[in-house]
Structure formats: C-alpha cells, structure tokens
Short mmCIF file of C-alpha atoms in Angstrom, two decimals:
data_model
loop_
_atom_site.label_atom_id
_atom_site.label_comp_id
_atom_site.label_asym_id
_atom_site.label_seq_id
_atom_site.Cartn_x
_atom_site.Cartn_y
_atom_site.Cartn_z
CA MET J 1 7.53 -28.44 -8.12
CA ALA J 2 4.58 -26.09 -8.57
CA ILE J 3 5.16 -22.42 -7.75
CA SER J 4 2.32 -20.25 -6.55
CA MET J 5 1.80 -17.03 -8.49
CA THR J 6 2.32 -15.22 -5.18
CA GLN J 7 5.77 -16.74 -4.57
CA THR J 8 9.03 -15.43 -5.90
CA THR J 9 11.81 -17.44 -7.53
CA PRO J 10 15.56 -16.83 -7.52
CA ASN J 11 15.31 -15.57 -11.12
CA ASP J 12 12.35 -13.30 -10.35
CA PRO J 13 12.74 -11.76 -6.88
CA PHE J 14 10.21 -9.33 -5.40
CA ILE J 15 12.10 -6.31 -4.10
CA ILE J 16 10.52 -3.22 -2.55
CA ALA J 17 12.70 -0.35 -1.32
CA GLY J 18 15.76 -2.62 -1.29
CA LYS J 19 14.20 -5.48 0.70
CA THR J 20 13.51 -8.87 -0.89
CA TYR J 21 10.29 -10.72 -0.08
CA SER J 22 9.41 -14.35 -0.69
CA SER J 23 5.72 -13.60 -1.25
CA ARG J 24 4.22 -11.13 -3.72
CA LEU J 25 0.92 -11.03 -1.87
CA LEU J 26 0.03 -8.03 0.29
CA VAL J 27 -2.91 -8.37 2.67
CA GLY J 28 -4.88 -5.88 4.69
CA THR J 29 -6.07 -5.91 8.28
CA GLY J 30 -9.62 -4.66 7.86
CA LYS J 31 -12.86 -6.63 7.96
CA TYR J 32 -11.81 -9.21 10.56
CA LYS J 33 -13.73 -9.64 13.82
CA ASP J 34 -10.63 -9.19 15.99
CA PHE J 35 -6.84 -9.16 15.91
CA GLU J 36 -6.62 -12.91 16.55
CA GLU J 37 -8.60 -13.62 13.38
CA THR J 38 -6.48 -11.06 11.52
CA ARG J 39 -3.29 -12.86 12.49
CA ALA J 40 -4.72 -16.27 11.59
CA ALA J 41 -5.69 -15.02 8.11
CA ILE J 42 -2.26 -13.48 7.58
CA ASP J 43 -0.53 -16.71 8.59
CA VAL J 44 -2.62 -18.74 6.14
CA SER J 45 -1.97 -16.24 3.33
CA GLY J 46 1.81 -16.41 3.62
CA ALA J 47 1.99 -12.64 3.11
CA GLU J 48 4.92 -10.72 4.58
CA ILE J 49 3.72 -7.18 3.82
CA ILE J 50 0.65 -6.19 5.81
CA THR J 51 -1.26 -3.02 4.97
CA VAL J 52 -2.72 -1.10 7.90
CA ALA J 53 -5.23 1.74 7.62
CA ILE J 54 -3.82 4.12 10.20
CA ARG J 55 -7.12 5.98 10.58
CA ARG J 56 -9.00 2.76 11.43
CA THR J 57 -6.55 0.44 13.16
CA ASN J 58 -4.78 1.01 16.46
CA ILE J 59 -1.00 0.60 16.30
CA GLY J 60 -0.40 2.68 19.41
CA GLN J 61 -2.51 5.78 18.81
CA ASP J 62 -4.74 4.69 21.71
CA PRO J 63 -2.67 3.11 24.49
CA ASP J 64 -5.84 1.99 26.29
CA GLN J 65 -6.96 -0.26 23.41
CA PRO J 66 -5.44 -3.46 21.97
CA SER J 67 -2.76 -2.79 19.37
CA LEU J 68 -2.46 -4.68 16.11
CA LEU J 69 1.31 -4.76 16.68
CA ASP J 70 0.83 -7.14 19.60
CA TYR J 71 -0.58 -9.67 17.12
CA VAL J 72 1.27 -8.74 13.94
CA PRO J 73 4.72 -7.69 15.18
CA PRO J 74 7.01 -5.59 12.96
CA SER J 75 9.83 -8.01 13.86
CA LYS J 76 8.07 -10.70 11.80
CA PHE J 77 6.09 -8.72 9.19
CA THR J 78 6.60 -5.55 7.19
CA ILE J 79 3.88 -3.19 8.33
CA LEU J 80 2.69 -1.00 5.46
CA PRO J 81 0.78 1.95 6.92
CA ASN J 82 -1.70 3.40 4.45
CA THR J 83 -3.80 6.51 4.22
CA ALA J 84 -7.18 4.91 3.50
CA GLY J 85 -9.87 7.48 4.25
CA CYS J 86 -7.74 10.50 3.32
CA TYR J 87 -9.10 12.92 0.74
CA THR J 88 -6.39 15.60 0.71
CA ALA J 89 -2.62 15.59 0.38
CA ASP J 90 -2.30 17.33 3.75
CA ASP J 91 -4.35 14.66 5.55
CA ALA J 92 -2.38 11.86 3.90
CA VAL J 93 1.00 13.39 4.76
CA ARG J 94 -0.06 14.05 8.37
CA THR J 95 -1.33 10.45 8.72
CA LEU J 96 1.92 8.95 7.46
CA ARG J 97 4.03 11.19 9.66
CA LEU J 98 2.07 9.81 12.62
CA ALA J 99 2.61 6.26 11.38
CA ARG J 100 6.36 6.81 11.10
CA GLU J 101 6.44 8.12 14.65
CA LEU J 102 4.40 5.17 15.98
CA LEU J 103 6.60 2.68 14.10
CA ASP J 104 9.92 4.14 15.29
CA GLY J 105 11.04 5.75 12.06
CA HIS J 106 9.58 3.21 9.62
CA ASN J 107 9.66 4.74 6.12
CA LEU J 108 7.79 2.27 3.86
CA VAL J 109 4.23 3.51 3.37
CA LYS J 110 1.26 3.18 1.04
CA LEU J 111 -0.18 6.47 -0.14
CA GLU J 112 -3.88 6.62 -1.00
CA VAL J 113 -5.61 9.96 -1.59
CA LEU J 114 -9.22 9.35 -2.54
CA GLY J 115 -11.37 11.60 -4.66
CA ASP J 116 -14.84 10.22 -3.97
CA PRO J 117 -16.24 8.29 -0.99
CA ASN J 118 -18.56 6.24 -3.20
CA ASN J 119 -16.20 4.89 -5.87
CA LEU J 120 -12.89 5.37 -3.96
CA PHE J 121 -11.17 6.47 -7.15
CA PRO J 122 -7.85 8.23 -6.51
CA ASN J 123 -7.57 12.01 -6.58
CA MET J 124 -4.49 12.26 -8.75
CA PRO J 125 -3.59 15.96 -8.27
CA GLU J 126 -3.64 15.45 -4.48
CA THR J 127 -1.82 12.11 -4.83
CA LEU J 128 0.98 13.71 -6.83
CA LYS J 129 1.26 16.55 -4.31
CA ALA J 130 1.39 14.19 -1.32
CA ALA J 131 3.86 11.85 -3.03
CA LYS J 132 6.30 14.68 -3.66
CA THR J 133 6.15 15.86 -0.03
CA LEU J 134 6.59 12.34 1.34
CA VAL J 135 9.49 11.45 -0.96
CA ASP J 136 11.17 14.74 -0.06
CA GLU J 137 10.79 13.79 3.63
CA GLY J 138 12.51 10.44 3.11
CA PHE J 139 9.51 8.13 2.93
CA ASP J 140 9.58 5.06 0.67
CA VAL J 141 6.26 5.56 -1.06
CA MET J 142 4.14 2.85 -2.63
CA VAL J 143 1.31 4.73 -4.32
CA TYR J 144 -2.29 3.82 -5.19
CA CYS J 145 -3.13 5.63 -8.40
CA ALA J 146 -5.17 5.73 -11.58
CA ASP J 147 -4.10 3.47 -14.43
CA ASP J 148 -2.78 6.47 -16.34
CA PRO J 149 0.68 5.71 -17.80
CA ILE J 150 1.69 9.38 -17.82
CA GLN J 151 0.86 9.99 -14.16
CA CYS J 152 2.37 6.65 -13.15
CA LYS J 153 5.64 7.69 -14.82
CA MET J 154 5.49 11.03 -13.00
CA LEU J 155 5.14 9.22 -9.67
CA GLU J 156 8.08 6.94 -10.45
CA ASP J 157 10.22 9.87 -11.62
CA MET J 158 9.60 11.76 -8.38
CA GLY J 159 10.92 8.76 -6.43
CA CYS J 160 8.03 6.44 -5.50
CA VAL J 161 9.32 2.89 -4.86
CA ALA J 162 6.25 1.09 -6.27
CA ILE J 163 3.32 2.04 -8.46
CA MET J 164 -0.09 0.58 -7.59
CA PRO J 165 -2.59 1.36 -10.37
CA LEU J 166 -6.18 0.31 -9.82
CA ALA J 167 -7.48 -2.54 -11.96
CA SER J 168 -11.08 -1.46 -11.33
CA LEU J 169 -12.97 0.22 -8.52
CA ILE J 170 -12.12 -0.89 -4.97
CA GLY J 171 -14.37 -3.69 -3.82
CA SER J 172 -16.09 -4.08 -7.20
CA GLY J 173 -14.76 -7.57 -7.93
CA MET J 174 -14.58 -6.59 -11.60
CA GLY J 175 -10.95 -7.56 -12.09
CA ILE J 176 -8.71 -5.89 -14.67
CA ILE J 177 -10.82 -3.62 -16.86
CA ASN J 178 -8.06 -2.05 -18.94
CA PRO J 179 -5.18 -4.47 -19.53
CA TRP J 180 -3.71 -2.21 -22.22
CA ASN J 181 -3.04 0.64 -19.79
CA LEU J 182 -1.51 -1.76 -17.29
CA ARG J 183 0.79 -3.17 -19.98
CA LEU J 184 1.95 0.35 -20.86
CA ILE J 185 2.61 1.10 -17.18
CA ILE J 186 4.52 -2.14 -16.63
CA ASP J 187 6.59 -1.74 -19.79
CA GLN J 188 7.76 1.76 -18.86
CA SER J 189 8.42 1.14 -15.16
CA SER J 190 11.70 0.35 -13.49
CA VAL J 191 10.03 -0.01 -10.07
CA PRO J 192 7.54 -2.75 -9.09
CA VAL J 193 4.00 -2.35 -10.40
CA LEU J 194 1.37 -3.92 -8.14
CA VAL J 195 -2.16 -4.08 -9.47
CA ASP J 196 -4.44 -2.70 -6.76
CA ALA J 197 -8.22 -2.63 -6.31
CA GLY J 198 -11.01 -4.39 -8.10
#
C-alpha cells in the first residue's frame, strides 16, 4: 500500500499539543472565491488543521456576515487562528486573544509577526516577545519564524508546541533554500518542525 507523504503511520504519528492527526498537511482559507469553495478544497486535501487569518476571515467578528465556521466547523476540523498581517507583538497577542474568545477558549494558534510587507519575512524580536506572552497566557503556540537554529531553540525552550521555519519567502515558490539550517533545527528539536512558506 502506498502512503502519501502527508499521511501519518502508526510508527510515525503527527502530534501537536497532545492531539494526534492522520494528515500532516495544513491548509489555509485564503484565496478562494467563497466559503463553499474553501470547504470543497479542504475536503479534497484531506487536511484536518485549517489555518485562518483572523484579520481577514470572519469567524464571528461580524455577526452580519457569513462565518467560515458555518462551512468549516470546529467539531470536524482543528481551526488554527493565525496572526497574518500583524507587524508587532502587541497586535499579534491582541488578535489571538480575540480568536480564543471567538472559539470558546481554543488555545492552539499560529503566531506570525511580520517584519516587512513586501517579503513577509518574520520579525524575530517581536515574534519572540509575542511567543513568550502567549505561552505565559496558556496558548499552545505554533510559530512562523526564520530558519535560525538558535532562535528556533529559544522558541521551543519558552514552550512553543511547534516550530515553523520558513523555507523561502512566502509565495515565492522557491522551495527549500537552506536545507542545512532546516536539518540543524530538526535535529535539535523535540517538538514538531513544520516547514512553512516558499
């Protein structure tokens, strides 16, 4: 039997914050024409963890507009609110506090603090600051970060549940530019490492 690279096996489970998933693929909810198309794409992908940009997607912030949660219910999928579009630690923390309130105490989040609107590279000082605040407040933080082994270890040591170093710039299609850094990060990590961006 062939196993997809996105599927787990009994000998190699995919566990995030204590929960086991059968798919290693995470998908986003942006760029679709409507929520129906979003759900159709998610179903085809087989993904169980769905990232949601809280600043761009309605999950209850506007009760007069359709909510993604009516199409992608938290009872069936793990909603992973993220802070896409945040450029400071304070904005990221505030955004994820709102997400936790809208999702009835949901703690699993993806932290992104960007440094530049053109290349979307992470601002690591602000990322480290936000991560510490969120972990201290009981969030399970998956964190988008630079492929710097030292800073990745710092994020893990402060309590992040997954490290998500960029492979190359978001949307570039360039793939993994620095496999050596990723190998160092993977070898030193005791939490999941998910290659993000590029």
